[in-house]
Amino acid sequence: MNHDNSTRIIIFDTTLRDGEQSPGASLNTKEKLQIARQLAKLGVDVIEAGFPISSPGDFEAVHLIAKSVQGPTIAGLARAHPADIDRCWEAVKPAKKPRIHTFIATSDIHIEKKLRKSKEEVIDIAVKAVKRAKGYTEDVEFSCEDAARTDKDYMCDVVEAVIDAGATTVNIPDTVGYSNPFEFGQLIKYIMENVPNIKNAILSVHCHNDLGLAVANSLAAILNGARQVECTINGIGERAGNASLEEIVMNLKTRQDFFKVTTGIKTEEIYRTSRLVSTLTGIPVQPNKAIVGSNAFAHEAGIHQDGVLKERLTYEIMTPESVGWKGTSMVMGKHSGRHAFKARLAELGYADLSEEQIQKAFERFKVLADKKKTIFDEDLIAIVEDEMAVFPETYVFDYLHVTSGTEITPTAKVRLLKSGKPITVEAKGDGPVDAAYIAIDKITKLKPELLKYGIKSITGGTDALGEVSVTLRAKGMTISGRGSSEDIIIASAKAYLNAINKVLYLTKKQGKKKKIQREL
């Protein structure tokens, strides 16, 4: 298997494993499956679906994705422990192309302070882990955790040993985002030149973004022989995140003259995938984010606008359409019927919605169409994504009335439904949003700390849909929520309730997990 001269880069997506470790980004099983199906449409080669031994929920999600998602290899993560590897295999076994991804730390600081083993013992543990995984499946990946801070020659010894044991992919992670492109590229080159059996495996990299260099480090690794990159949608992940899939892929596509490699990614699905991950995780995409940010194809400066109108290539090195960005286009009006609405959603990439989701979204569309003169694609996307939230809702938003002004105390009357029964509370606050949040707290008996509150207009104009994102801390968890409405106070209340419902769901789930652990 000589891979170093191949021009095809394997895209290994870890949005559902490493990406889900972003603060506040917990996903339930249905949401993970929804994202996995979209990743398959996007054309990723490998989906790392989770860490099966970490919780019953993670095992269930990996197992369901392995059973349900066709196309990509489905991988699960496992420490170099027999129990982890066995559990991982049970989870990925239903996949047509299963992979076990096992790892152990190799840097001096991790070996001495965390593992408290000798270097020889670590190699022995790694070899045994790979052999155990190999007993289950041909496709085994091994990672040297904290590789960027590992002694080069020792790492070459580890890599050689695990390839001899049967590893078909060896991953070199910059676990703490410590490296830089010059150094990391040289490290990959050193491994390629000093591991005698390196041509029997694919060399992979997994870079973190603590110093903002994850994508640059990944590209430097590709130039020096790496043929798999591990990345996430929107670059989400622990701390400052991971290497961004869309940035790596579009670098390789836009500058194919320089990198001289290809991927199997259907780039027209990038924007759709980005929106889905942002919506379900509750992590907004910054406006100036490369490729998928709302400003990525916006040209405000007059000289830029003039140039783009005359010839797009003057200031656009790729087209919005190449990443699935539809731009702002008027497509629907108040006279549009359900059939036309459903057809337009399918064109925008929402062909998999249930009839119930379509009907709810259509009802909201008709209400909005009565209030807005023009309906844009972005409005439709916001409406349908609001209806796609698949967290079980303990409380359903039903009614909100606020009074506010310069010389009166803001008051909010909120009605929520619990098991179909209405609960109505009135509360005062420093402003209409604050009053609504206090009323919701009284109903839900939860008083979370509001860490972040963000608001943005989906389209231009005073009649635009508004989208609110919040981040709350409650019950020891940091959770994000989102809501959209043409009324920004309602959007604020929906976002807050969305986050609270997640907290209540996850608290209940954790309680069940603890009960299972006690019973075990």
Short mmCIF file of C-alpha atoms in Angstrom, two decimals:
data_model
loop_
_atom_site.label_atom_id
_atom_site.label_comp_id
_atom_site.label_asym_id
_atom_site.label_seq_id
_atom_site.Cartn_x
_atom_site.Cartn_y
_atom_site.Cartn_z
CA MET A 1 0.00 0.00 0.00
CA ASN A 2 2.15 2.87 -1.20
CA HIS A 3 0.16 5.97 -0.30
CA ASP A 4 2.74 8.74 -0.14
CA ASN A 5 2.55 9.48 -3.88
CA SER A 6 -1.25 9.38 -4.06
CA THR A 7 -2.96 12.61 -5.10
CA ARG A 8 -6.19 11.74 -3.23
CA ILE A 9 -6.59 13.15 0.28
CA ILE A 10 -8.82 11.19 2.67
CA ILE A 11 -11.17 13.48 4.60
CA PHE A 12 -11.78 12.13 8.11
CA ASP A 13 -14.59 14.09 9.78
CA THR A 14 -14.65 14.14 13.59
CA THR A 15 -17.49 16.66 14.06
CA LEU A 16 -19.53 14.05 15.94
CA ARG A 17 -16.67 13.07 18.26
CA ASP A 18 -14.15 15.88 18.78
CA GLY A 19 -16.52 18.59 17.55
CA GLU A 20 -19.19 17.53 20.03
CA GLN A 21 -16.71 18.20 22.83
CA SER A 22 -17.11 21.96 22.22
CA PRO A 23 -18.59 23.62 25.32
CA GLY A 24 -22.38 23.54 25.05
CA ALA A 25 -22.46 21.40 21.91
CA SER A 26 -24.05 18.19 23.21
CA LEU A 27 -26.09 16.42 20.53
CA ASN A 28 -28.67 13.71 21.00
CA THR A 29 -28.75 10.50 18.97
CA LYS A 30 -31.24 11.73 16.35
CA GLU A 31 -29.25 14.93 15.79
CA LYS A 32 -26.02 12.95 15.38
CA LEU A 33 -27.71 10.71 12.81
CA GLN A 34 -29.02 13.78 10.96
CA ILE A 35 -25.50 15.26 10.79
CA ALA A 36 -23.96 11.90 9.81
CA ARG A 37 -26.37 11.58 6.87
CA GLN A 38 -25.46 15.06 5.71
CA LEU A 39 -21.72 14.27 6.06
CA ALA A 40 -22.32 11.26 3.79
CA LYS A 41 -23.98 13.59 1.24
CA LEU A 42 -21.00 15.91 1.57
CA GLY A 43 -18.78 13.00 0.57
CA VAL A 44 -16.47 12.64 3.56
CA ASP A 45 -14.43 9.43 3.49
CA VAL A 46 -14.55 8.65 7.22
CA ILE A 47 -17.06 9.68 9.90
CA GLU A 48 -15.75 9.39 13.44
CA ALA A 49 -19.15 8.92 15.04
CA GLY A 50 -18.16 9.01 18.71
CA PHE A 51 -16.34 7.42 21.64
CA PRO A 52 -18.49 4.31 22.33
CA ILE A 53 -17.27 3.45 25.83
CA SER A 54 -17.68 7.02 27.14
CA SER A 55 -21.46 6.68 27.68
CA PRO A 56 -24.47 4.53 26.72
CA GLY A 57 -25.71 7.46 24.61
CA ASP A 58 -22.45 7.66 22.65
CA PHE A 59 -22.49 3.89 22.05
CA GLU A 60 -26.10 4.09 20.85
CA ALA A 61 -25.33 6.96 18.44
CA VAL A 62 -22.27 5.24 16.93
CA HIS A 63 -24.19 1.97 16.58
CA LEU A 64 -27.17 3.69 14.92
CA ILE A 65 -24.93 5.60 12.48
CA ALA A 66 -23.02 2.39 11.66
CA LYS A 67 -26.35 0.68 10.86
CA SER A 68 -27.98 3.56 9.00
CA VAL A 69 -25.41 5.60 7.08
CA GLN A 70 -24.09 4.32 3.77
CA GLY A 71 -20.94 5.44 1.94
CA PRO A 72 -18.28 6.61 4.40
CA THR A 73 -16.21 4.43 6.69
CA ILE A 74 -17.70 4.62 10.22
CA ALA A 75 -15.10 4.91 12.94
CA GLY A 76 -15.28 4.83 16.72
CA LEU A 77 -12.61 6.03 19.14
CA ALA A 78 -11.08 3.75 21.78
CA ARG A 79 -8.27 4.16 24.27
CA ALA A 80 -5.60 1.48 24.12
CA HIS A 81 -7.60 -0.60 26.64
CA PRO A 82 -9.09 -4.01 25.82
CA ALA A 83 -12.55 -2.99 27.14
CA ASP A 84 -12.56 0.19 25.02
CA ILE A 85 -11.63 -1.71 21.87
CA ASP A 86 -14.23 -4.43 22.46
CA ARG A 87 -16.96 -1.84 23.08
CA CYS A 88 -15.89 0.15 20.03
CA TRP A 89 -16.17 -2.92 17.82
CA GLU A 90 -19.68 -3.69 19.10
CA ALA A 91 -20.68 -0.14 18.12
CA VAL A 92 -19.14 0.01 14.62
CA LYS A 93 -19.71 -3.65 13.69
CA PRO A 94 -22.93 -3.05 11.66
CA ALA A 95 -21.15 -0.67 9.26
CA LYS A 96 -20.23 -1.88 5.79
CA LYS A 97 -16.85 -0.21 6.32
CA PRO A 98 -16.07 -0.20 10.08
CA ARG A 99 -12.91 1.28 11.62
CA ILE A 100 -11.47 1.10 15.13
CA HIS A 101 -9.42 4.17 16.04
CA THR A 102 -7.25 3.55 19.09
CA PHE A 103 -4.73 5.86 20.75
CA ILE A 104 -2.21 6.37 23.54
CA ALA A 105 -0.11 9.38 24.52
CA THR A 106 3.53 9.36 23.40
CA SER A 107 4.99 12.68 24.65
CA ASP A 108 7.34 12.64 27.64
CA ILE A 109 5.03 14.85 29.70
CA HIS A 110 2.05 12.54 29.12
CA ILE A 111 4.04 9.32 29.60
CA GLU A 112 5.59 10.54 32.87
CA LYS A 113 2.75 12.58 34.40
CA LYS A 114 -0.43 10.90 33.08
CA LEU A 115 0.39 7.31 32.14
CA ARG A 116 3.31 6.80 34.57
CA LYS A 117 4.77 4.11 32.32
CA SER A 118 8.12 3.56 30.65
CA LYS A 119 8.49 4.27 26.93
CA GLU A 120 8.87 0.55 26.27
CA GLU A 121 5.65 -0.19 28.14
CA VAL A 122 3.77 2.40 26.06
CA ILE A 123 4.93 0.76 22.80
CA ASP A 124 3.86 -2.64 24.16
CA ILE A 125 0.40 -1.30 25.11
CA ALA A 126 0.01 0.33 21.67
CA VAL A 127 1.00 -2.86 19.81
CA LYS A 128 -1.39 -5.01 21.87
CA ALA A 129 -4.23 -2.53 21.28
CA VAL A 130 -3.70 -2.56 17.51
CA LYS A 131 -3.50 -6.37 17.42
CA ARG A 132 -6.73 -6.66 19.43
CA ALA A 133 -8.49 -4.22 17.08
CA LYS A 134 -7.06 -6.06 14.07
CA GLY A 135 -8.73 -9.23 15.36
CA TYR A 136 -12.06 -7.51 14.71
CA THR A 137 -11.50 -5.49 11.52
CA GLU A 138 -8.90 -4.95 8.82
CA ASP A 139 -9.25 -1.14 9.11
CA VAL A 140 -7.38 0.01 12.23
CA GLU A 141 -6.15 3.52 12.94
CA PHE A 142 -3.63 4.35 15.66
CA SER A 143 -2.95 7.83 17.07
CA CYS A 144 0.10 9.09 18.96
CA GLU A 145 -1.63 11.52 21.34
CA ASP A 146 0.34 14.78 21.80
CA ALA A 147 2.59 13.84 18.86
CA ALA A 148 3.72 17.44 18.28
CA ARG A 149 5.49 17.36 21.67
CA THR A 150 6.82 13.82 21.29
CA ASP A 151 10.51 13.03 20.72
CA LYS A 152 10.83 12.45 16.96
CA ASP A 153 12.90 9.29 17.10
CA TYR A 154 10.72 7.71 19.79
CA MET A 155 7.61 8.50 17.73
CA CYS A 156 9.17 6.83 14.70
CA ASP A 157 9.69 3.73 16.86
CA VAL A 158 6.03 3.81 17.96
CA VAL A 159 4.79 4.30 14.38
CA GLU A 160 6.95 1.47 13.03
CA ALA A 161 5.76 -0.89 15.79
CA VAL A 162 2.02 -0.22 15.31
CA ILE A 163 2.29 -0.58 11.51
CA ASP A 164 4.03 -3.93 12.04
CA ALA A 165 1.14 -4.85 14.38
CA GLY A 166 -1.38 -4.12 11.60
CA ALA A 167 -2.35 -0.43 11.77
CA THR A 168 -3.47 0.72 8.30
CA THR A 169 -3.62 4.42 9.25
CA VAL A 170 -1.29 6.21 11.67
CA ASN A 171 -2.37 9.59 12.96
CA ILE A 172 -0.03 12.36 14.16
CA PRO A 173 -2.11 14.79 16.23
CA ASP A 174 -1.13 18.25 17.40
CA THR A 175 -3.34 17.65 20.42
CA VAL A 176 -2.80 21.00 22.12
CA GLY A 177 -2.30 23.19 19.03
CA TYR A 178 1.34 23.78 19.93
CA SER A 179 3.03 23.43 16.55
CA ASN A 180 3.41 25.70 13.50
CA PRO A 181 3.39 24.91 9.75
CA PHE A 182 7.18 24.98 9.32
CA GLU A 183 7.80 22.71 12.30
CA PHE A 184 4.83 20.40 11.72
CA GLY A 185 5.62 19.94 8.05
CA GLN A 186 9.17 18.97 8.98
CA LEU A 187 7.87 16.47 11.55
CA ILE A 188 5.71 14.73 8.91
CA LYS A 189 8.65 14.72 6.49
CA TYR A 190 10.90 13.21 9.20
CA ILE A 191 8.40 10.39 9.85
CA MET A 192 8.03 9.70 6.11
CA GLU A 193 11.81 9.46 5.76
CA ASN A 194 12.66 7.57 8.96
CA VAL A 195 9.96 4.93 9.43
CA PRO A 196 11.01 1.96 7.25
CA ASN A 197 7.47 0.54 6.82
CA ILE A 198 5.61 3.87 6.48
CA LYS A 199 4.52 2.97 2.94
CA ASN A 200 2.35 0.20 4.44
CA ALA A 201 0.02 2.71 6.07
CA ILE A 202 -1.66 6.06 5.43
CA LEU A 203 -0.17 8.92 7.43
CA SER A 204 -2.87 11.12 8.96
CA VAL A 205 -2.88 14.41 10.91
CA HIS A 206 -5.28 15.91 13.46
CA CYS A 207 -4.51 19.53 14.30
CA HIS A 208 -6.02 21.73 17.00
CA ASN A 209 -6.45 25.46 16.63
CA ASP A 210 -5.14 26.90 19.92
CA LEU A 211 -2.76 29.23 18.08
CA GLY A 212 -5.01 29.61 15.02
CA LEU A 213 -2.82 27.34 12.87
CA ALA A 214 -4.82 24.09 12.58
CA VAL A 215 -5.61 24.48 8.88
CA ALA A 216 -2.12 25.77 8.03
CA ASN A 217 -0.51 22.87 9.91
CA SER A 218 -2.76 20.35 8.13
CA LEU A 219 -1.86 21.80 4.72
CA ALA A 220 1.85 21.74 5.59
CA ALA A 221 1.45 18.07 6.52
CA ILE A 222 -0.19 17.30 3.15
CA LEU A 223 2.71 18.94 1.33
CA ASN A 224 5.05 16.61 3.23
CA GLY A 225 3.26 13.32 2.61
CA ALA A 226 0.19 13.11 4.89
CA ARG A 227 -2.73 11.62 2.98
CA GLN A 228 -5.52 11.82 5.56
CA VAL A 229 -6.63 14.97 7.40
CA GLU A 230 -8.90 14.92 10.44
CA CYS A 231 -11.17 17.94 10.66
CA THR A 232 -14.60 19.24 11.68
CA ILE A 233 -17.39 21.28 10.12
CA ASN A 234 -16.99 24.98 11.03
CA GLY A 235 -13.77 24.02 12.86
CA ILE A 236 -15.69 23.24 16.06
CA GLY A 237 -14.03 21.25 18.84
CA GLU A 238 -12.42 21.44 22.24
CA ARG A 239 -10.99 24.79 23.35
CA ALA A 240 -10.26 26.84 20.19
CA GLY A 241 -11.48 24.01 17.96
CA ASN A 242 -10.12 21.78 15.21
CA ALA A 243 -8.95 22.21 11.66
CA SER A 244 -11.92 23.41 9.60
CA LEU A 245 -13.03 20.91 6.93
CA GLU A 246 -14.37 23.59 4.60
CA GLU A 247 -11.15 25.64 4.76
CA ILE A 248 -8.90 22.64 4.09
CA VAL A 249 -11.05 21.34 1.22
CA MET A 250 -11.44 24.72 -0.50
CA ASN A 251 -7.71 25.45 -0.13
CA LEU A 252 -6.97 22.17 -1.92
CA LYS A 253 -9.60 22.84 -4.59
CA THR A 254 -8.91 26.55 -5.19
CA ARG A 255 -5.12 26.06 -5.20
CA GLN A 256 -4.94 22.70 -6.93
CA ASP A 257 -2.17 24.22 -9.04
CA PHE A 258 -0.05 24.40 -5.87
CA PHE A 259 -1.12 21.40 -3.74
CA LYS A 260 -1.71 19.04 -6.71
CA VAL A 261 -4.10 16.83 -4.73
CA THR A 262 -7.86 16.21 -4.74
CA THR A 263 -10.63 15.19 -2.31
CA GLY A 264 -13.93 13.42 -2.80
CA ILE A 265 -15.91 16.25 -1.20
CA LYS A 266 -19.02 17.54 -3.00
CA THR A 267 -18.22 21.16 -2.23
CA GLU A 268 -21.74 22.33 -3.16
CA GLU A 269 -22.91 20.66 0.09
CA ILE A 270 -20.50 22.65 2.30
CA TYR A 271 -22.76 25.58 3.17
CA ARG A 272 -25.76 23.33 3.86
CA THR A 273 -23.64 21.13 6.17
CA SER A 274 -22.24 24.17 7.95
CA ARG A 275 -25.75 25.53 8.62
CA LEU A 276 -27.01 22.18 9.89
CA VAL A 277 -24.11 21.73 12.33
CA SER A 278 -24.43 25.33 13.53
CA THR A 279 -28.17 24.93 14.10
CA LEU A 280 -28.06 21.59 15.91
CA THR A 281 -25.05 22.41 18.10
CA GLY A 282 -26.24 25.96 18.79
CA ILE A 283 -22.77 27.30 17.92
CA PRO A 284 -23.08 30.27 15.55
CA VAL A 285 -20.65 30.78 12.66
CA GLN A 286 -18.73 34.06 12.95
CA PRO A 287 -19.61 36.45 10.08
CA ASN A 288 -16.00 36.72 8.86
CA LYS A 289 -15.39 32.95 8.93
CA ALA A 290 -13.71 31.81 5.72
CA ILE A 291 -15.89 29.91 3.21
CA VAL A 292 -19.12 29.73 5.27
CA GLY A 293 -19.35 33.04 7.18
CA SER A 294 -22.14 35.44 6.19
CA ASN A 295 -19.52 37.95 4.98
CA ALA A 296 -17.48 35.41 3.00
CA PHE A 297 -18.92 36.59 -0.34
CA ALA A 298 -20.02 40.09 0.71
CA HIS A 299 -18.34 43.11 -0.89
CA GLU A 300 -18.96 46.39 0.90
CA ALA A 301 -16.13 48.55 -0.41
CA GLY A 302 -17.18 50.46 -3.54
CA ILE A 303 -14.05 49.51 -5.50
CA HIS A 304 -14.66 45.84 -4.68
CA GLN A 305 -18.33 46.03 -5.73
CA ASP A 306 -17.36 47.68 -9.02
CA GLY A 307 -14.74 45.02 -9.71
CA VAL A 308 -17.05 42.10 -8.89
CA LEU A 309 -19.79 43.49 -11.12
CA LYS A 310 -17.36 43.78 -14.04
CA GLU A 311 -15.52 40.50 -13.45
CA ARG A 312 -16.08 38.27 -10.41
CA LEU A 313 -12.52 36.94 -10.40
CA THR A 314 -11.18 40.40 -9.51
CA TYR A 315 -12.14 39.88 -5.87
CA GLU A 316 -13.65 36.36 -5.68
CA ILE A 317 -11.25 33.46 -5.88
CA MET A 318 -14.15 30.98 -5.78
CA THR A 319 -17.85 31.30 -6.52
CA PRO A 320 -20.54 31.24 -3.81
CA GLU A 321 -22.24 28.44 -5.78
CA SER A 322 -19.11 26.25 -5.52
CA VAL A 323 -19.76 25.82 -1.77
CA GLY A 324 -23.56 25.71 -2.07
CA TRP A 325 -24.13 29.33 -1.08
CA LYS A 326 -27.36 30.33 -2.84
CA GLY A 327 -27.05 34.04 -2.20
CA THR A 328 -30.08 36.16 -1.40
CA SER A 329 -32.87 35.41 -3.84
CA MET A 330 -36.59 36.13 -3.64
CA VAL A 331 -38.36 32.84 -4.25
CA MET A 332 -41.69 32.74 -2.44
CA GLY A 333 -44.66 34.92 -1.60
CA LYS A 334 -47.91 34.74 0.35
CA HIS A 335 -49.70 33.13 -2.59
CA SER A 336 -47.23 30.24 -2.82
CA GLY A 337 -48.79 26.86 -2.04
CA ARG A 338 -47.56 23.98 0.08
CA HIS A 339 -46.35 22.03 -2.96
CA ALA A 340 -44.19 24.93 -4.18
CA PHE A 341 -42.93 25.45 -0.61
CA LYS A 342 -41.96 21.79 -0.28
CA ALA A 343 -40.27 21.82 -3.71
CA ARG A 344 -38.23 24.93 -2.82
CA LEU A 345 -37.10 23.35 0.46
CA ALA A 346 -35.94 20.29 -1.49
CA GLU A 347 -33.94 22.58 -3.82
CA LEU A 348 -32.33 24.17 -0.75
CA GLY A 349 -31.29 20.72 0.49
CA TYR A 350 -34.15 19.90 2.86
CA ALA A 351 -35.62 16.89 1.08
CA ASP A 352 -35.55 14.62 4.16
CA LEU A 353 -38.04 16.50 6.34
CA SER A 354 -41.03 14.66 7.78
CA GLU A 355 -44.53 15.70 6.70
CA GLU A 356 -45.11 17.06 10.21
CA GLN A 357 -41.95 19.23 10.01
CA ILE A 358 -42.95 20.50 6.54
CA GLN A 359 -46.46 21.35 7.73
CA LYS A 360 -45.23 23.26 10.79
CA ALA A 361 -42.65 25.14 8.70
CA PHE A 362 -45.30 25.92 6.05
CA GLU A 363 -47.66 27.35 8.67
CA ARG A 364 -44.88 29.63 9.93
CA PHE A 365 -44.02 30.59 6.36
CA LYS A 366 -47.64 31.67 5.67
CA VAL A 367 -47.70 33.81 8.83
CA LEU A 368 -44.40 35.42 7.84
CA ALA A 369 -45.55 35.93 4.23
CA ASP A 370 -48.48 37.98 5.49
CA LYS A 371 -46.08 40.30 7.31
CA LYS A 372 -43.19 40.49 4.82
CA LYS A 373 -43.36 41.71 1.25
CA THR A 374 -40.54 39.44 0.14
CA ILE A 375 -39.43 36.04 1.36
CA PHE A 376 -35.80 35.08 0.86
CA ASP A 377 -34.09 31.70 0.85
CA GLU A 378 -32.42 32.64 4.14
CA ASP A 379 -35.87 33.18 5.69
CA LEU A 380 -36.98 29.71 4.58
CA ILE A 381 -33.79 28.13 5.91
CA ALA A 382 -34.21 29.85 9.29
CA ILE A 383 -37.84 28.75 9.55
CA VAL A 384 -37.19 25.12 8.66
CA GLU A 385 -34.11 24.81 10.87
CA ASP A 386 -36.13 26.21 13.78
CA GLU A 387 -38.61 23.37 13.24
CA MET A 388 -35.88 20.73 12.85
CA ALA A 389 -34.72 20.81 16.49
CA VAL A 390 -35.00 17.21 17.62
CA PHE A 391 -34.30 17.61 21.34
CA PRO A 392 -37.35 16.36 23.25
CA GLU A 393 -39.14 19.46 24.50
CA THR A 394 -40.23 19.40 28.14
CA TYR A 395 -41.78 22.83 27.62
CA VAL A 396 -43.30 24.11 24.36
CA PHE A 397 -43.44 27.85 23.64
CA ASP A 398 -47.07 28.95 23.18
CA TYR A 399 -47.65 32.66 23.86
CA LEU A 400 -45.82 35.85 24.80
CA HIS A 401 -47.10 39.35 25.49
CA VAL A 402 -44.79 42.17 26.62
CA THR A 403 -45.32 45.76 27.68
CA SER A 404 -42.35 48.12 27.70
CA GLY A 405 -41.56 51.79 27.39
CA THR A 406 -39.49 54.67 28.70
CA GLU A 407 -41.57 55.30 31.81
CA ILE A 408 -43.00 51.88 32.66
CA THR A 409 -41.47 48.74 34.12
CA PRO A 410 -41.14 46.10 31.38
CA THR A 411 -43.53 43.18 31.93
CA ALA A 412 -43.83 39.86 30.14
CA LYS A 413 -46.69 37.37 30.17
CA VAL A 414 -45.49 33.95 29.03
CA ARG A 415 -47.47 30.78 28.39
CA LEU A 416 -45.69 27.45 27.98
CA LEU A 417 -47.17 24.01 27.43
CA LYS A 418 -46.02 21.04 29.50
CA SER A 419 -47.48 17.70 28.39
CA GLY A 420 -50.05 19.76 26.49
CA LYS A 421 -51.19 21.68 29.59
CA PRO A 422 -50.74 25.48 29.60
CA ILE A 423 -48.79 27.24 32.34
CA THR A 424 -48.97 31.04 32.36
CA VAL A 425 -46.76 33.39 34.38
CA GLU A 426 -46.26 37.16 34.39
CA ALA A 427 -42.96 38.77 35.44
CA LYS A 428 -41.22 42.13 35.49
CA GLY A 429 -37.62 42.76 34.40
CA ASP A 430 -35.04 45.34 33.37
CA GLY A 431 -36.22 45.03 29.76
CA PRO A 432 -38.76 42.98 27.78
CA VAL A 433 -36.27 40.13 27.14
CA ASP A 434 -35.21 40.06 30.80
CA ALA A 435 -38.88 39.99 31.88
CA ALA A 436 -39.60 37.10 29.48
CA TYR A 437 -36.60 35.15 30.78
CA ILE A 438 -37.65 35.66 34.42
CA ALA A 439 -41.15 34.40 33.56
CA ILE A 440 -39.70 31.32 31.84
CA ASP A 441 -37.47 30.69 34.89
CA LYS A 442 -40.54 30.77 37.15
CA ILE A 443 -42.33 28.18 35.01
CA THR A 444 -39.36 25.83 34.48
CA LYS A 445 -38.00 26.24 38.05
CA LEU A 446 -34.56 26.60 36.48
CA LYS A 447 -32.51 29.76 36.96
CA PRO A 448 -29.58 29.43 34.58
CA GLU A 449 -26.76 31.94 34.24
CA LEU A 450 -26.93 33.74 30.88
CA LEU A 451 -23.35 33.72 29.54
CA LYS A 452 -23.91 34.96 25.98
CA TYR A 453 -26.72 36.60 24.06
CA GLY A 454 -26.38 37.22 20.33
CA ILE A 455 -28.80 38.61 17.79
CA LYS A 456 -28.62 38.89 14.02
CA SER A 457 -30.87 39.69 11.11
CA ILE A 458 -31.36 36.82 8.65
CA THR A 459 -31.97 39.19 5.73
CA GLY A 460 -32.03 42.95 5.26
CA GLY A 461 -34.92 45.29 5.98
CA THR A 462 -37.01 46.18 9.00
CA ASP A 463 -39.30 43.19 8.35
CA ALA A 464 -36.43 40.68 8.44
CA LEU A 465 -36.48 37.48 10.44
CA GLY A 466 -34.29 37.80 13.51
CA GLU A 467 -32.18 34.97 14.89
CA VAL A 468 -31.11 34.87 18.54
CA SER A 469 -28.46 32.58 20.02
CA VAL A 470 -27.86 32.20 23.75
CA THR A 471 -25.41 30.28 25.90
CA LEU A 472 -26.52 29.31 29.41
CA ARG A 473 -24.83 27.65 32.37
CA ALA A 474 -27.04 25.41 34.49
CA LYS A 475 -26.68 22.15 36.41
CA GLY A 476 -22.92 22.19 35.74
CA MET A 477 -23.46 22.30 31.96
CA THR A 478 -22.82 25.01 29.38
CA ILE A 479 -25.57 24.80 26.76
CA SER A 480 -26.43 26.81 23.65
CA GLY A 481 -29.91 27.57 22.29
CA ARG A 482 -31.34 29.21 19.19
CA GLY A 483 -34.62 30.72 18.08
CA SER A 484 -35.89 32.74 15.14
CA SER A 485 -38.92 34.95 14.59
CA GLU A 486 -39.88 38.19 12.89
CA ASP A 487 -40.36 39.46 16.48
CA ILE A 488 -36.99 39.61 18.22
CA ILE A 489 -38.49 39.28 21.73
CA ILE A 490 -40.20 36.05 20.66
CA ALA A 491 -36.95 34.82 19.05
CA SER A 492 -35.15 35.59 22.33
CA ALA A 493 -37.69 33.63 24.36
CA LYS A 494 -37.55 30.67 21.96
CA ALA A 495 -33.74 30.58 22.07
CA TYR A 496 -33.74 30.67 25.89
CA LEU A 497 -36.39 27.93 26.11
CA ASN A 498 -34.50 25.85 23.52
CA ALA A 499 -31.42 25.88 25.75
CA ILE A 500 -33.44 25.13 28.90
CA ASN A 501 -35.10 22.14 27.22
CA LYS A 502 -31.63 20.83 26.35
CA VAL A 503 -30.51 21.22 29.99
CA LEU A 504 -33.60 19.37 31.25
CA TYR A 505 -33.15 16.59 28.68
CA LEU A 506 -29.44 16.13 29.41
CA THR A 507 -30.02 16.22 33.19
CA LYS A 508 -32.58 13.47 32.83
CA LYS A 509 -30.21 11.53 30.57
CA GLN A 510 -27.33 11.89 33.06
CA GLY A 511 -29.62 10.63 35.84
CA LYS A 512 -30.40 7.51 33.82
CA LYS A 513 -26.69 7.03 33.07
CA LYS A 514 -25.78 7.24 36.78
CA LYS A 515 -28.56 4.76 37.60
CA ILE A 516 -27.20 2.33 34.98
CA GLN A 517 -23.66 2.74 36.36
CA ARG A 518 -24.92 2.07 39.92
CA GLU A 519 -26.73 -1.04 38.71
CA LEU A 520 -23.59 -2.24 36.93
#
